[in-house]
CSV table of C-alpha atoms and ligand atoms in Angstrom, one decimal:
chain,number,residue,atom,x,y,z
A,395,UNK,CA,20.5,-2.4,0.1
A,396,UNK,CA,18.2,0.3,1.7
A,397,UNK,CA,18.0,0.6,5.5
A,398,UNK,CA,15.3,2.2,7.6
A,399,UNK,CA,16.5,2.7,11.2
A,400,UNK,CA,14.8,3.7,14.3
A,401,UNK,CA,17.1,4.8,17.0
A,402,UNK,CA,15.8,5.1,20.6
A,403,UNK,CA,12.4,6.4,19.3
A,404,UNK,CA,10.0,7.4,21.9
A,405,UNK,CA,6.6,9.3,21.6
A,406,UNK,CA,4.7,10.8,24.5
A,407,UNK,CA,1.4,12.6,24.6
A,408,UNK,CA,1.2,14.8,27.7
A,409,UNK,CA,2.8,12.5,30.2
A,410,UNK,CA,1.8,9.2,28.5
A,411,UNK,CA,4.5,7.3,26.6
A,412,UNK,CA,3.0,5.7,23.6
A,413,UNK,CA,6.3,4.7,22.2
A,414,UNK,CA,9.0,3.6,24.5
A,415,UNK,CA,12.5,3.5,23.2
A,416,UNK,CA,11.9,1.8,19.8
A,417,UNK,CA,15.1,0.4,18.1
A,418,UNK,CA,15.3,-1.6,15.0
A,419,UNK,CA,16.6,-1.7,11.4
A,420,UNK,CA,14.6,-2.8,8.5
A,421,UNK,CA,16.5,-3.8,5.3
A,422,UNK,CA,14.8,-4.8,2.0
A,423,UNK,CA,12.4,-7.1,3.9
A,424,UNK,CA,8.9,-7.1,5.4
A,425,UNK,CA,8.8,-6.5,9.2
A,426,UNK,CA,5.3,-6.9,10.8
A,427,UNK,CA,4.5,-5.0,14.0
A,428,UNK,CA,2.3,-7.3,15.8
A,429,UNK,CA,0.5,-6.5,19.0
A,430,UNK,CA,-2.9,-5.8,20.8
A,431,UNK,CA,-4.9,-2.6,20.1
A,432,UNK,CA,-3.5,0.4,21.7
A,433,UNK,CA,0.1,-0.9,22.0
A,434,UNK,CA,1.5,1.8,19.6
A,435,UNK,CA,1.7,0.2,16.2
A,436,UNK,CA,0.0,2.9,14.3
A,437,UNK,CA,1.9,5.6,16.1
A,438,UNK,CA,5.2,3.9,15.2
A,439,UNK,CA,4.1,4.0,11.5
A,440,UNK,CA,3.0,7.5,11.6
A,441,UNK,CA,6.3,8.5,13.1
A,442,UNK,CA,8.1,6.8,10.4
A,443,UNK,CA,5.9,8.6,7.8
A,444,UNK,CA,6.6,11.9,9.5
A,445,UNK,CA,3.0,12.6,10.6
A,446,UNK,CA,4.3,12.5,14.2
A,447,UNK,CA,7.7,13.8,15.4
A,448,UNK,CA,9.3,11.7,18.0
A,449,UNK,CA,9.7,13.1,21.5
A,450,UNK,CA,13.1,11.4,21.6
A,451,UNK,CA,15.3,9.5,19.2
A,452,UNK,CA,15.9,9.7,15.5
A,453,UNK,CA,14.9,8.0,12.3
A,454,UNK,CA,17.4,7.3,9.6
A,455,UNK,CA,16.9,6.3,5.9
A,456,UNK,CA,20.1,4.9,4.3
A,457,UNK,CA,22.2,6.8,7.0
A,458,UNK,CA,20.4,10.1,6.4
A,459,UNK,CA,18.6,11.7,9.5
A,460,UNK,CA,14.9,12.1,8.2
A,461,UNK,CA,13.4,12.8,11.7
A,462,UNK,CA,12.5,16.3,11.0
A,463,UNK,CA,11.8,16.0,7.3
A,464,UNK,CA,8.1,16.7,6.5
A,465,UNK,CA,6.0,13.7,5.2
A,466,UNK,CA,5.8,14.8,1.7
A,467,UNK,CA,9.5,15.1,1.3
A,468,UNK,CA,10.2,11.6,2.7
A,469,UNK,CA,9.4,9.5,-0.3
A,470,UNK,CA,7.6,7.0,1.9
A,471,UNK,CA,4.4,5.2,0.7
A,472,UNK,CA,1.7,4.5,3.1
A,473,UNK,CA,-1.5,2.4,2.9
A,474,UNK,CA,-4.0,3.2,5.6
A,475,UNK,CA,-6.5,0.8,7.3
A,476,UNK,CA,-9.5,2.9,5.9
A,477,UNK,CA,-7.8,3.3,2.4
A,478,UNK,CA,-8.4,7.1,2.7
A,479,UNK,CA,-9.4,7.3,-0.9
A,480,UNK,CA,-11.3,10.3,-2.3
A,481,UNK,CA,-14.8,9.1,-3.0
A,482,UNK,CA,-15.5,12.0,-5.5
A,483,UNK,CA,-12.5,11.1,-7.6
A,484,UNK,CA,-12.2,8.2,-9.9
A,485,UNK,CA,-9.4,5.5,-9.8
A,486,UNK,CA,-7.0,7.4,-12.1
A,487,UNK,CA,-7.6,10.6,-10.2
A,488,UNK,CA,-7.1,9.0,-6.9
A,489,UNK,CA,-3.7,7.5,-7.8
A,490,UNK,CA,-2.7,10.6,-9.7
A,491,UNK,CA,-3.5,13.0,-6.8
A,492,UNK,CA,-0.2,13.1,-5.1
A,493,UNK,CA,1.7,13.5,-8.4
A,494,UNK,CA,-0.4,16.5,-9.4
A,495,UNK,CA,0.3,18.1,-6.1
A,496,UNK,CA,4.0,17.7,-6.9
A,497,UNK,CA,3.3,19.4,-10.1
A,498,UNK,CA,4.6,16.7,-12.3
A,499,UNK,CA,4.0,17.0,-16.2
A,500,UNK,CA,0.7,15.4,-17.4
A,501,UNK,CA,2.5,12.8,-19.5
A,502,UNK,CA,4.7,11.8,-16.7
A,503,UNK,CA,1.7,11.4,-14.4
A,504,UNK,CA,-0.1,9.3,-17.0
A,505,UNK,CA,3.0,7.1,-17.3
A,506,UNK,CA,3.5,6.7,-13.6
A,507,UNK,CA,-0.4,6.0,-12.9
A,508,UNK,CA,-0.4,3.3,-15.5
A,509,UNK,CA,2.6,1.6,-14.0
A,510,UNK,CA,1.2,1.7,-10.6
A,511,UNK,CA,-2.2,0.4,-11.7
A,512,UNK,CA,-0.4,-2.5,-13.6
A,513,UNK,CA,1.4,-3.4,-10.4
A,514,UNK,CA,-1.9,-4.0,-8.5
A,515,UNK,CA,-3.8,-5.5,-11.6
A,516,UNK,CA,-6.1,-2.6,-12.0
A,517,UNK,CA,-5.3,-1.7,-15.6
A,518,UNK,CA,-8.6,-0.7,-17.4
A,519,UNK,CA,-10.3,0.6,-14.2
A,520,UNK,CA,-9.0,4.1,-14.6
A,521,UNK,CA,-12.5,5.7,-15.0
A,522,UNK,CA,-14.3,3.7,-12.3
A,523,UNK,CA,-15.7,5.6,-9.3
A,524,UNK,CA,-14.3,4.4,-5.9
A,525,UNK,CA,-17.8,3.2,-4.8
A,526,UNK,CA,-18.3,1.1,-7.8
A,527,UNK,CA,-15.3,-1.0,-6.7
A,528,UNK,CA,-15.3,-4.0,-4.3
A,529,UNK,CA,-13.4,-3.8,-1.1
A,530,UNK,CA,-10.4,-5.7,-2.6
A,531,UNK,CA,-10.2,-3.4,-5.5
A,532,UNK,CA,-10.4,-0.3,-3.4
A,533,UNK,CA,-7.6,-1.7,-1.3
A,534,UNK,CA,-5.5,-2.2,-4.5
A,535,UNK,CA,-6.2,1.5,-5.4
A,536,UNK,CA,-4.9,2.5,-2.1
A,537,UNK,CA,-1.8,0.4,-2.7
A,538,UNK,CA,-1.3,1.9,-6.1
A,539,UNK,CA,-1.5,5.4,-4.7
A,540,UNK,CA,1.2,4.5,-2.3
A,541,UNK,CA,3.5,3.0,-5.0
A,542,UNK,CA,3.0,5.7,-7.6
A,543,UNK,CA,5.5,8.0,-5.9
A,544,UNK,CA,8.1,5.3,-6.2
A,545,UNK,CA,8.7,5.1,-2.5
A,546,UNK,CA,11.8,4.1,-0.8
A,547,UNK,CA,9.9,2.6,2.1
A,548,UNK,CA,6.5,1.1,2.2
A,549,UNK,CA,4.2,1.3,5.3
A,550,UNK,CA,1.0,-0.7,5.6
A,551,UNK,CA,-1.3,-0.1,8.4
A,552,UNK,CA,-3.8,-3.1,8.8
A,553,UNK,CA,-4.4,-2.9,5.1
A,554,UNK,CA,-6.6,-6.1,4.9
A,555,UNK,CA,-8.7,-5.7,8.0
A,556,UNK,CA,-11.7,-4.3,6.1
A,557,UNK,CA,-11.9,-7.4,3.9
A,558,UNK,CA,-13.6,-10.6,4.4
A,559,UNK,CA,-11.6,-13.7,5.4
A,560,UNK,CA,-11.3,-15.3,2.0
A,561,UNK,CA,-10.2,-12.1,0.2
A,562,UNK,CA,-7.8,-11.3,3.0
A,563,UNK,CA,-5.9,-14.4,2.4
A,564,UNK,CA,-5.8,-13.8,-1.4
A,565,UNK,CA,-4.7,-10.1,-0.9
A,566,UNK,CA,-2.1,-11.3,1.6
A,567,UNK,CA,-0.4,-13.4,-1.0
A,568,UNK,CA,-0.5,-10.4,-3.5
A,569,UNK,CA,1.0,-8.0,-1.0
A,570,UNK,CA,3.7,-10.4,-0.2
A,571,UNK,CA,4.6,-10.8,-3.9
A,572,UNK,CA,4.4,-7.1,-4.5
A,573,UNK,CA,6.7,-6.5,-1.5
A,574,UNK,CA,9.3,-9.0,-2.9
A,575,UNK,CA,9.1,-7.4,-6.3
A,576,UNK,CA,9.6,-3.9,-4.9
A,577,UNK,CA,12.3,-5.1,-2.6
A,578,UNK,CA,12.3,-2.0,-0.3
A,579,UNK,CA,12.0,-1.8,3.4
A,580,UNK,CA,8.4,-2.4,4.4
A,581,UNK,CA,6.6,-2.2,7.7
A,582,UNK,CA,3.2,-3.9,8.1
A,583,UNK,CA,1.0,-3.4,11.1
A,584,UNK,CA,-1.4,-6.0,12.3
A,585,UNK,CA,-3.0,-7.5,15.3
A,586,UNK,CA,-3.5,-10.7,13.5
A,587,UNK,CA,-1.0,-13.4,14.3
A,588,UNK,CA,-1.6,-15.6,11.3
A,589,UNK,CA,-1.2,-12.8,9.0
A,590,UNK,CA,2.0,-11.7,10.6
A,591,UNK,CA,3.3,-15.3,10.5
A,592,UNK,CA,2.6,-15.7,6.7
A,593,UNK,CA,3.6,-12.3,5.3
A,594,UNK,CA,6.7,-11.3,7.3
A,595,UNK,CA,10.3,-11.9,7.0
A,596,UNK,CA,10.5,-10.8,10.5
A,597,UNK,CA,8.0,-9.9,13.3
A,598,UNK,CA,8.3,-7.3,15.9
A,599,UNK,CA,6.0,-8.2,18.9
A,600,UNK,CA,4.8,-5.0,20.4
A,601,UNK,CA,3.4,-4.4,23.8
A,602,UNK,CA,2.9,-1.0,25.8
A,603,UNK,CA,4.9,1.0,23.3
A,604,UNK,CA,7.8,-1.3,23.2
A,605,UNK,CA,9.1,-4.0,20.8
A,606,UNK,CA,9.6,-6.9,23.1
A,607,UNK,CA,10.9,-9.3,20.5
A,608,UNK,CA,12.0,-9.0,16.9
A,609,UNK,CA,12.7,-12.2,15.0
A,610,UNK,CA,11.9,-14.4,12.1
A,611,UNK,CA,8.4,-16.0,12.2
A,612,UNK,CA,9.7,-19.5,13.1
A,613,UNK,CA,11.6,-18.0,16.2
A,614,UNK,CA,8.6,-16.0,17.6
A,615,UNK,CA,6.7,-18.8,19.1
A,616,UNK,CA,7.9,-21.8,21.1
A,617,UNK,CA,5.8,-24.8,20.8
A,618,UNK,CA,5.5,-27.6,23.5
A,619,UNK,CA,7.6,-30.6,22.4
B,766,LIG,P1,-2.3,0.6,17.9
B,766,LIG,O1,-2.1,1.1,16.4
B,766,LIG,O2,-1.4,-0.4,18.4
B,766,LIG,O3,-3.7,0.2,18.1
B,766,LIG,P2,-2.0,3.4,18.5
B,766,LIG,O4,-0.6,3.8,18.1
B,766,LIG,O5,-3.0,3.7,17.5
B,766,LIG,O6,-2.0,1.9,18.8
B,766,LIG,O7,-2.3,4.0,19.8
B,766,LIG,C1,-1.5,3.8,21.0
B,766,LIG,C2,-2.0,4.7,22.2
B,766,LIG,O8,-1.7,6.0,21.9
B,766,LIG,C3,-3.5,4.5,22.4
B,766,LIG,O9,-3.8,4.5,23.8
B,766,LIG,C4,-4.0,5.9,21.8
B,766,LIG,O10,-5.2,6.2,22.4
B,766,LIG,C5,-2.9,6.8,22.0
B,766,LIG,N1,-2.9,7.8,21.1
B,766,LIG,C6,-2.7,7.7,19.7
B,766,LIG,N2,-2.6,8.9,19.2
B,766,LIG,C7,-2.7,9.9,20.2
B,766,LIG,C8,-2.8,11.3,20.1
B,766,LIG,N3,-2.7,12.1,19.0
B,766,LIG,N4,-3.0,11.9,21.3
B,766,LIG,C9,-3.0,11.1,22.5
B,766,LIG,N5,-3.1,9.9,22.5
B,766,LIG,C10,-3.0,9.2,21.4
B,767,LIG,P1,-7.1,17.4,-15.5
B,767,LIG,O1,-5.7,17.6,-15.0
B,767,LIG,O2,-7.5,18.5,-16.3
B,767,LIG,O3,-8.0,17.0,-14.5
B,767,LIG,P2,-6.4,14.8,-16.3
B,767,LIG,O4,-5.5,14.4,-17.5
B,767,LIG,O5,-5.8,14.5,-15.0
B,767,LIG,O6,-6.9,16.3,-16.4
B,767,LIG,O7,-7.6,13.8,-16.3
B,767,LIG,C1,-8.9,14.2,-16.9
B,767,LIG,C2,-9.8,13.0,-16.8
B,767,LIG,O8,-9.2,12.0,-17.8
B,767,LIG,C3,-9.8,12.3,-15.5
B,767,LIG,O9,-11.1,12.2,-15.1
B,767,LIG,C4,-9.3,10.9,-15.8
B,767,LIG,O10,-10.1,9.9,-15.2
B,767,LIG,C5,-9.2,10.8,-17.2
B,767,LIG,N1,-7.8,10.2,-17.7
B,767,LIG,C6,-6.7,10.9,-17.7
B,767,LIG,N2,-5.7,10.0,-18.2
B,767,LIG,C7,-6.2,8.8,-18.3
B,767,LIG,C8,-5.8,7.5,-18.6
B,767,LIG,N3,-4.5,7.4,-19.0
B,767,LIG,N4,-6.7,6.5,-18.6
B,767,LIG,C9,-7.9,6.7,-18.3
B,767,LIG,N5,-8.5,7.9,-18.0
B,767,LIG,C10,-7.6,8.9,-18.0
């Protein structure tokens, strides 16, 4: 069982605390960070990915302190809200990009890209241009790119927010199934309560840079009797 742990993680810009003493452990489960815009969700993900260094506190992966390890050495896959795909590269090249940078052998890259595209049901789309694809398919490419490095942790930052309502519900199911199959610590940022309730093993309710409650979906809300 893998464990991602945040211990007393705080992040401040000048004098403003964006993350205020975040503490949680994520095992092979999907934890959503749910909260209003500006509460620090993305900053929390970026800190886990290594794009931000905490002002205080530490991040551990399987007991190893990764707080100061650069993002490309963390083996963490991240899917961005905007997908952040390269429009001038085709599907294959977008997914292969990170592996090329790591200077893997061509055959190895082909094999891994094939596996990643299979996982998101995009086999056969290798040579499509990004702008020929629907929003849902672009989102799948972004997920494949995160998976191709065989990450130990998966981070998803509002991955469905650019999709229409119907597709969002379909992709929600796909992502949930994928996460179950991968069985790695996964953090999912959203401001959509229903999304968090349906996709999560646990929900961390964030406000003002703090996680105010972390619990299973059925324990997050109390309903009038
Ligand atoms: P959320 O993802 O919950 O919408 P963010 O983590 O994006 O929240 O942002 C939390 C707060 O931190 C916002 O007020 C934002 O303006 C601020 N913030 C984020 N990044 C920076 C930065 N690099 N410098 C200064 N302030 C930032
Ligand atoms: P180079 O490193 O010289 O760019 P690549 O092998 O990465 O060469 O890819 C060259 C082209 O071949 C790319 O445009 C890519 O789309 C295509 N390509 C490579 N492998 C596959 C594959 N397995 N399936 C489909 N297209 C592929």
